[in-house]
Amino acid sequence: METGSVTTPFGRRSMTLGMLASQVMAGEIKPDQSVDKWKLFRALCEAKPLLGIGDRALAVLNALLSFYPKNELAQGNGLIVFPSNIQLSLRTHGMAEQTVRRHLAALVDAGLLLRKDSPNGKRYVRRDRAGEVDEAFGFSLAPLLARADEIEQLAAEVMAERLHVQRLRERITLCRRDIAKLIEAAVEEEIPGDWQGLYREFRDLIEGLPRSPTTAQLELLLDELTGLRTNILNQLEIQVKSTKQRGNADYIERHIQNSNPESISEVEPGFETKQGATAEPDNDRGTVTAAKGRGETGHPFHQMEEEQSRRPGVRNDGGGLKAFPLGLVLQACPEILAYGPDGAIRNWRDLMAAAVIVRSMLGVSPSAYEEAANVMGPENAATVMACILERGGHINSAGGYLRGLTRRSEKGEFAIGPMLMALLRANAPAGRKVG
């Protein structure tokens, strides 16, 4: 059993006030005080960041606790363990003895162990005639028992902080998803606004976060993202209210336009052709007029049924595939510019002409491209070719890739928006990673 007297370390190890404080604390343990050693060890594992100890020091402490014969740490059971360094090395799965000594010293410095050194520095025990421990020299676990309440409180704080950080990260993830999808929806619906500027602001916030952020940095980021999301929602809500207010007038206008089979949509890139004519762009808006006699000669754009009309960039087959503004397509796919007439693309007609050149250059068969134009629409087929050109280094077979997208488009499983947004991020200015 312990004598309760203050002991100093053996050899050249110096005595410190911290060691003295730990011994005084150990002397204040109540006679009936006890704690489950493994429950306390789990709390130590949680509280290790606040206690300044590492994983390997905890492995050594785990080995020391395994030499304690009882599950309950209590004054009456004696609190001294006295394994040799060789035994500790075996129970720490072959940790080197020098490493074991270093981590034992770290546990002592952290106030979790006390040395009770013998006159010669060896660890051993003296027993009485009945075989009971009379005096032991080794390491005292008394500081663990004395600090049990403190350790459990520290463990609770660490767990609460970890839960708080986890919830912050979850809310940040939800905010990021909301902002990205709201901006994408605004771009797809062609809602007026500086959506590219808002997207850059969004990416600047995300990329300004360090690799290992503090809780305060996460809280600040969440506040800023929440404010940005609120700003975007306010702009979209204004648009929704405005749409509702002019809903009846728009319905009447659409009814009048749809009743006139010879009207042509004025919104980019709407088009209309008659049966037996091939779609061909003929103005800067990307509208299409009838070109007779070219439908059977491998022209890359499909023939339209008689009197068929479409909303701008939307398929009539129920797929709902939309064409994006030409400026956005060129910003996401700048490489296509070199294949336009005179090295420039000024309208949809130029883009479609460049797509035919790119198709041939990438080895895409005319039938594959014509099928894509039939399913997606000519503007969207040209847009997809521009995207394939942009990602040429990552696509082994451009023709097979295009046919795969066409099949997915037929099933309603393909949207151009995510592809364009990914390329926008990839082509962001140097020094800023978008996406």
C-alpha positions as CSV (number, residue, x, y, z in Angstrom):
1,M,0.0,0.0,0.0
2,E,1.0,3.6,-0.5
3,T,2.7,5.5,2.3
4,G,1.4,8.9,1.3
5,S,4.8,10.5,1.6
6,V,6.3,12.7,-1.1
7,T,8.9,10.9,-3.2
8,T,11.6,12.3,-5.6
9,P,12.7,10.7,-8.8
10,F,15.7,8.4,-9.0
11,G,19.0,9.3,-10.6
12,R,19.4,12.5,-12.7
13,R,15.8,13.1,-13.1
14,S,14.9,16.4,-11.5
15,M,12.0,17.2,-9.2
16,T,9.5,19.7,-10.4
17,L,6.7,21.7,-8.8
18,G,4.3,19.9,-11.2
19,M,5.3,16.5,-9.8
20,L,4.9,17.9,-6.3
21,A,1.4,19.2,-7.1
22,S,0.4,15.8,-8.5
23,Q,1.6,14.1,-5.4
24,V,-0.3,16.6,-3.2
25,M,-3.5,16.0,-5.3
26,A,-3.0,12.2,-5.0
27,G,-2.9,12.6,-1.2
28,E,-6.3,14.2,-1.3
29,I,-8.1,11.1,-2.7
30,K,-11.2,10.2,-0.6
31,P,-11.1,6.7,0.9
32,D,-14.3,5.6,-0.8
33,Q,-13.5,7.2,-4.2
34,S,-13.3,4.8,-7.1
35,V,-13.7,4.7,-10.9
36,D,-13.8,2.1,-13.7
37,K,-10.3,2.2,-15.2
38,W,-11.4,1.4,-18.8
39,K,-14.2,3.9,-18.7
40,L,-11.7,6.5,-17.5
41,F,-9.3,5.5,-20.2
42,R,-12.0,6.0,-22.9
43,A,-12.5,9.5,-21.5
44,L,-8.8,10.1,-21.6
45,C,-8.8,9.1,-25.3
46,E,-11.5,11.8,-25.9
47,A,-9.8,14.4,-23.9
48,K,-6.2,13.9,-25.2
49,P,-6.2,17.2,-27.3
50,L,-6.7,19.2,-24.1
51,L,-4.3,17.1,-22.0
52,G,-1.4,17.4,-24.4
53,I,-0.8,13.7,-24.9
54,G,-0.6,11.6,-28.1
55,D,-1.8,8.2,-29.3
56,R,1.4,6.4,-28.4
57,A,1.5,7.8,-24.9
58,L,-2.1,6.5,-24.5
59,A,-1.0,3.1,-25.7
60,V,1.7,3.0,-23.0
61,L,-1.0,4.1,-20.4
62,N,-3.3,1.3,-21.7
63,A,-0.5,-1.2,-21.0
64,L,0.1,0.1,-17.5
65,L,-3.7,-0.2,-16.7
66,S,-3.6,-3.8,-18.0
67,F,-1.1,-4.6,-15.1
68,Y,-3.6,-3.2,-12.5
69,P,-5.4,-6.3,-11.2
70,K,-8.8,-4.7,-10.5
71,N,-11.3,-3.0,-12.9
72,E,-12.0,-0.3,-10.3
73,L,-9.2,2.2,-9.4
74,A,-9.5,2.7,-5.7
75,Q,-7.2,3.7,-2.8
76,G,-7.9,0.4,-1.0
77,N,-6.7,-1.7,-3.9
78,G,-3.4,0.0,-4.1
79,L,-2.5,2.2,-7.0
80,I,1.0,1.2,-7.9
81,V,1.9,-0.9,-10.9
82,F,5.5,-2.1,-11.4
83,P,6.0,-3.8,-14.8
84,S,9.4,-3.7,-16.4
85,N,10.1,-1.9,-19.6
86,I,10.4,-5.2,-21.4
87,Q,6.9,-6.2,-20.2
88,L,5.5,-2.8,-21.3
89,S,7.2,-3.2,-24.7
90,L,5.4,-6.5,-25.2
91,R,2.0,-5.2,-24.2
92,T,2.5,-2.2,-26.5
93,H,2.9,-4.6,-29.5
94,G,6.7,-4.3,-29.6
95,M,7.2,-0.6,-29.0
96,A,10.9,0.1,-28.5
97,E,12.0,0.4,-24.9
98,Q,13.5,3.9,-25.5
99,T,10.1,5.0,-26.9
100,V,8.3,3.5,-24.0
101,R,10.5,5.5,-21.6
102,R,9.9,8.7,-23.5
103,H,6.1,8.3,-23.4
104,L,6.2,7.3,-19.7
105,A,8.0,10.6,-19.1
106,A,5.3,12.4,-21.2
107,L,2.5,10.9,-19.0
108,V,4.3,12.0,-15.8
109,D,4.8,15.5,-17.2
110,A,1.0,15.6,-18.1
111,G,0.2,14.8,-14.5
112,L,-1.4,11.5,-15.2
113,L,1.2,9.3,-13.5
114,L,3.5,9.5,-10.5
115,R,6.9,7.9,-10.2
116,K,7.5,6.1,-7.0
117,D,11.1,5.1,-7.5
118,S,12.9,2.6,-5.3
119,P,16.4,3.3,-3.9
120,N,18.0,1.7,-6.9
121,G,15.5,2.9,-9.5
122,K,14.1,-0.6,-10.1
123,R,10.4,-1.5,-10.1
124,Y,9.4,-4.2,-7.7
125,V,7.1,-5.1,-4.8
126,R,7.6,-6.3,-1.2
127,R,4.9,-8.6,0.2
128,D,4.1,-9.6,3.8
129,R,3.9,-13.2,5.1
130,A,0.2,-13.4,4.0
131,G,1.2,-12.6,0.4
132,E,-0.3,-9.1,0.4
133,V,1.5,-6.1,-1.0
134,D,3.4,-4.4,1.7
135,E,5.2,-1.8,-0.4
136,A,5.6,-1.3,-4.2
137,F,7.9,0.8,-6.3
138,G,6.9,1.7,-9.9
139,F,4.2,4.0,-11.3
140,S,1.3,5.3,-9.2
141,L,-2.1,5.6,-10.9
142,A,-3.3,7.9,-8.1
143,P,-3.4,11.1,-10.4
144,L,-5.9,9.3,-12.7
145,L,-8.2,8.6,-9.8
146,A,-7.7,12.1,-8.3
147,R,-8.5,13.8,-11.7
148,A,-11.2,11.5,-12.8
149,D,-14.0,14.1,-12.6
150,E,-11.8,16.7,-14.5
151,I,-10.9,14.2,-17.2
152,E,-14.6,13.2,-17.8
153,Q,-15.5,16.9,-17.9
154,L,-12.7,17.6,-20.5
155,A,-13.9,14.6,-22.5
156,A,-17.5,16.0,-22.5
157,E,-16.2,19.3,-23.8
158,V,-14.2,17.7,-26.6
159,M,-17.2,15.6,-27.7
160,A,-19.5,18.7,-27.6
161,E,-17.0,20.7,-29.6
162,R,-16.7,17.9,-32.2
163,L,-20.5,17.6,-32.5
164,H,-20.7,21.4,-32.9
165,V,-18.1,21.3,-35.7
166,Q,-19.8,18.4,-37.3
167,R,-23.1,20.3,-37.4
168,L,-21.4,23.4,-38.7
169,R,-19.9,21.4,-41.6
170,E,-23.3,19.8,-42.3
171,R,-24.9,23.2,-42.5
172,I,-22.1,24.6,-44.6
173,T,-22.5,21.6,-47.0
174,L,-26.2,22.3,-47.3
175,C,-25.6,26.0,-47.9
176,R,-23.0,25.2,-50.6
177,R,-25.4,22.9,-52.3
178,D,-28.3,25.4,-52.2
179,I,-26.2,28.2,-53.6
180,A,-24.7,26.2,-56.4
181,K,-28.1,24.7,-57.5
182,L,-29.9,28.0,-57.2
183,I,-27.3,29.8,-59.4
184,E,-27.5,26.9,-61.9
185,A,-31.3,27.1,-61.9
186,A,-31.1,30.9,-62.5
187,V,-28.7,30.5,-65.4
188,E,-30.8,27.7,-66.9
189,E,-34.0,29.8,-66.7
190,E,-32.1,32.8,-68.0
191,I,-33.2,35.0,-65.1
192,P,-31.6,38.5,-65.2
193,G,-28.8,39.0,-62.7
194,D,-25.1,38.9,-62.1
195,W,-25.0,35.2,-61.5
196,Q,-21.4,34.8,-62.6
197,G,-20.4,37.5,-60.1
198,L,-22.4,35.7,-57.4
199,Y,-20.8,32.4,-58.3
200,R,-17.3,33.9,-58.1
201,E,-18.1,35.4,-54.7
202,F,-19.4,31.9,-53.6
203,R,-16.1,30.3,-54.7
204,D,-14.0,32.9,-53.1
205,L,-15.7,32.2,-49.8
206,I,-15.1,28.5,-50.1
207,E,-11.5,28.7,-51.2
208,G,-10.7,31.2,-48.5
209,L,-11.2,28.4,-45.9
210,P,-7.9,26.9,-44.6
211,R,-7.4,23.1,-45.0
212,S,-7.8,22.6,-41.2
213,P,-10.2,25.5,-40.2
214,T,-10.9,26.5,-36.6
215,T,-14.4,26.5,-35.2
216,A,-14.5,30.3,-35.4
217,Q,-13.6,30.2,-39.1
218,L,-16.3,27.7,-39.8
219,E,-18.9,29.8,-38.0
220,L,-17.8,32.9,-40.0
221,L,-18.0,31.0,-43.3
222,L,-21.5,29.7,-42.4
223,D,-22.7,33.2,-41.7
224,E,-21.3,34.5,-45.0
225,L,-22.8,31.6,-47.0
226,T,-26.1,32.1,-45.3
227,G,-26.1,35.8,-46.2
228,L,-25.2,34.9,-49.8
229,R,-28.0,32.3,-50.1
230,T,-30.5,34.8,-48.7
231,N,-29.4,37.3,-51.3
232,I,-29.9,34.8,-54.1
233,L,-33.2,33.7,-52.8
234,N,-34.4,37.3,-52.6
235,Q,-33.6,37.8,-56.2
236,L,-35.3,34.6,-57.3
237,E,-38.4,35.4,-55.2
238,I,-38.7,38.8,-56.8
239,Q,-38.6,37.1,-60.2
240,V,-41.2,34.5,-59.1
241,K,-43.5,37.3,-57.9
242,S,-43.0,39.3,-61.1
243,T,-43.8,36.1,-63.2
244,K,-47.0,35.6,-61.3
245,Q,-48.1,39.1,-61.8
246,R,-47.8,38.9,-65.6
247,G,-48.9,35.3,-65.7
248,N,-52.3,35.9,-67.3
249,A,-50.9,38.3,-69.9
250,D,-48.1,35.8,-70.8
251,Y,-50.6,33.0,-71.1
252,I,-52.8,35.0,-73.5
253,E,-49.7,36.0,-75.5
254,R,-48.5,32.5,-75.8
255,H,-51.9,31.3,-76.9
256,I,-52.0,33.9,-79.7
257,Q,-48.5,33.0,-80.8
258,N,-49.2,29.2,-80.8
259,S,-52.4,29.8,-82.8
260,N,-50.4,31.3,-85.6
261,P,-48.6,28.5,-87.5
262,E,-46.5,30.9,-89.5
263,S,-45.0,32.9,-86.5
264,I,-41.4,32.4,-85.6
265,S,-40.2,32.8,-82.0
266,E,-38.0,35.8,-81.5
267,V,-36.2,34.5,-78.5
268,E,-32.7,33.0,-78.9
269,P,-32.3,30.3,-80.2
270,G,-35.9,29.5,-81.3
271,F,-36.5,28.1,-84.7
272,E,-39.2,26.6,-87.0
273,T,-39.1,24.7,-90.2
274,K,-41.5,23.0,-92.5
275,Q,-41.5,19.3,-93.5
276,G,-39.1,18.6,-96.3
277,A,-36.7,21.4,-95.2
278,T,-33.5,21.1,-93.2
279,A,-32.9,23.4,-90.2
280,E,-30.3,26.0,-91.1
281,P,-29.3,29.0,-89.0
282,D,-29.5,32.2,-90.9
283,N,-29.3,35.1,-88.5
284,D,-27.5,36.3,-85.4
285,R,-30.3,35.2,-83.1
286,G,-29.8,31.6,-84.1
287,T,-33.2,31.2,-85.7
288,V,-33.6,28.7,-88.5
289,T,-35.2,28.9,-91.9
290,A,-36.1,26.2,-94.4
291,A,-33.4,25.0,-96.8
292,K,-34.9,22.7,-99.4
293,G,-33.1,19.8,-101.0
294,R,-30.4,19.3,-98.3
295,G,-32.1,16.9,-96.0
296,E,-30.7,13.8,-97.7
297,T,-27.1,14.8,-98.2
298,G,-25.7,14.3,-94.7
299,H,-26.5,17.7,-93.4
300,P,-25.8,17.6,-89.6
301,F,-29.1,19.1,-88.6
302,H,-32.5,17.3,-88.6
303,Q,-35.5,17.9,-90.7
304,M,-38.5,19.2,-88.8
305,E,-42.1,18.0,-89.0
306,E,-44.6,20.2,-90.8
307,E,-45.7,23.2,-88.9
308,Q,-43.6,22.2,-85.8
309,S,-42.5,24.9,-83.5
310,R,-40.5,24.9,-80.3
311,R,-39.8,27.1,-77.3
312,P,-36.2,28.5,-77.3
313,G,-33.8,25.6,-76.8
314,V,-36.4,23.2,-75.4
315,R,-37.1,19.8,-77.0
316,N,-40.7,19.0,-78.0
317,D,-40.2,15.3,-77.2
318,G,-40.6,15.9,-73.5
319,G,-36.9,15.7,-72.7
320,G,-36.8,19.3,-71.6
321,L,-33.2,19.8,-72.8
322,K,-32.5,23.5,-72.9
323,A,-30.0,25.5,-74.9
324,F,-27.9,28.0,-72.9
325,P,-27.0,31.5,-73.8
326,L,-24.3,31.6,-76.5
327,G,-22.0,33.8,-74.3
328,L,-22.1,31.3,-71.5
329,V,-21.2,28.4,-73.9
330,L,-18.2,30.3,-75.3
331,Q,-17.0,31.2,-71.8
332,A,-17.1,27.6,-70.7
333,C,-15.7,26.3,-74.0
334,P,-13.2,28.9,-75.4
335,E,-11.3,26.4,-77.5
336,I,-14.2,26.2,-80.1
337,L,-13.5,29.9,-80.9
338,A,-10.5,28.9,-83.1
339,Y,-12.7,26.9,-85.4
340,G,-15.3,29.6,-86.1
341,P,-15.3,31.7,-89.3
342,D,-12.2,33.9,-89.3
343,G,-11.4,32.6,-85.8
344,A,-14.4,34.1,-84.1
345,I,-17.9,33.0,-83.2
346,R,-20.5,35.8,-83.3
347,N,-23.8,33.8,-83.4
348,W,-25.3,30.4,-83.2
349,R,-24.7,29.8,-86.9
350,D,-21.0,30.3,-86.5
351,L,-21.0,27.9,-83.5
352,M,-22.8,25.2,-85.5
353,A,-20.3,25.6,-88.4
354,A,-17.4,25.3,-86.0
355,A,-19.0,22.2,-84.5
356,V,-19.1,20.5,-87.9
357,I,-15.3,21.1,-88.3
358,V,-14.6,19.9,-84.8
359,R,-16.8,16.8,-85.4
360,S,-14.6,15.8,-88.4
361,M,-11.4,16.6,-86.6
362,L,-12.3,14.4,-83.6
363,G,-13.4,11.5,-85.8
364,V,-17.1,11.7,-84.9
365,S,-19.2,10.1,-87.7
366,P,-21.8,12.3,-89.5
367,S,-24.5,9.8,-88.5
368,A,-23.5,10.1,-84.8
369,Y,-23.6,13.9,-85.0
370,E,-26.9,13.9,-87.0
371,E,-28.5,11.6,-84.4
372,A,-27.4,14.0,-81.6
373,A,-28.8,16.9,-83.5
374,N,-32.1,15.1,-84.0
375,V,-32.4,14.2,-80.3
376,M,-30.9,17.3,-78.6
377,G,-31.5,20.0,-81.2
378,P,-28.8,21.6,-83.4
379,E,-27.8,24.3,-80.9
380,N,-27.4,21.7,-78.1
381,A,-25.5,19.3,-80.3
382,A,-23.1,22.1,-81.2
383,T,-22.8,23.0,-77.5
384,V,-22.0,19.3,-76.7
385,M,-19.3,19.2,-79.4
386,A,-17.7,22.3,-77.9
387,C,-17.7,20.6,-74.5
388,I,-16.2,17.4,-76.0
389,L,-13.5,19.5,-77.6
390,E,-12.8,21.2,-74.3
391,R,-12.4,17.9,-72.6
392,G,-10.6,16.2,-75.5
393,G,-7.7,15.0,-73.4
394,H,-10.0,13.0,-71.1
395,I,-12.2,11.3,-73.7
396,N,-10.8,8.3,-75.6
397,S,-13.6,8.1,-78.2
398,A,-15.4,11.3,-79.0
399,G,-17.9,9.5,-81.2
400,G,-18.8,6.9,-78.6
401,Y,-19.0,9.5,-76.0
402,L,-21.5,11.6,-78.1
403,R,-23.6,8.5,-78.8
404,G,-23.7,7.8,-75.1
405,L,-24.9,11.3,-74.3
406,T,-27.5,11.0,-77.1
407,R,-28.9,7.8,-75.6
408,R,-29.0,9.4,-72.2
409,S,-30.7,12.5,-73.6
410,E,-33.4,10.3,-75.2
411,K,-34.2,8.8,-71.8
412,G,-34.2,12.3,-70.2
413,E,-31.1,11.5,-68.1
414,F,-28.8,14.1,-69.5
415,A,-28.6,17.8,-68.9
416,I,-26.0,20.2,-70.4
417,G,-26.0,22.6,-67.4
418,P,-23.7,20.5,-65.1
419,M,-21.3,20.0,-67.9
420,L,-21.1,23.7,-68.7
421,M,-20.8,24.6,-65.0
422,A,-17.9,22.1,-64.6
423,L,-16.1,23.6,-67.6
424,L,-16.7,27.2,-66.2
425,R,-15.0,26.2,-63.0
426,A,-12.1,24.5,-64.9
427,N,-11.6,27.5,-67.1
428,A,-11.6,30.0,-64.2
429,P,-8.8,32.6,-64.1
430,A,-5.4,31.4,-62.9
431,G,-5.0,31.4,-59.1
432,R,-8.7,30.7,-58.5
433,K,-10.1,27.2,-58.6
434,V,-13.8,27.3,-59.4
435,G,-16.0,24.4,-58.4
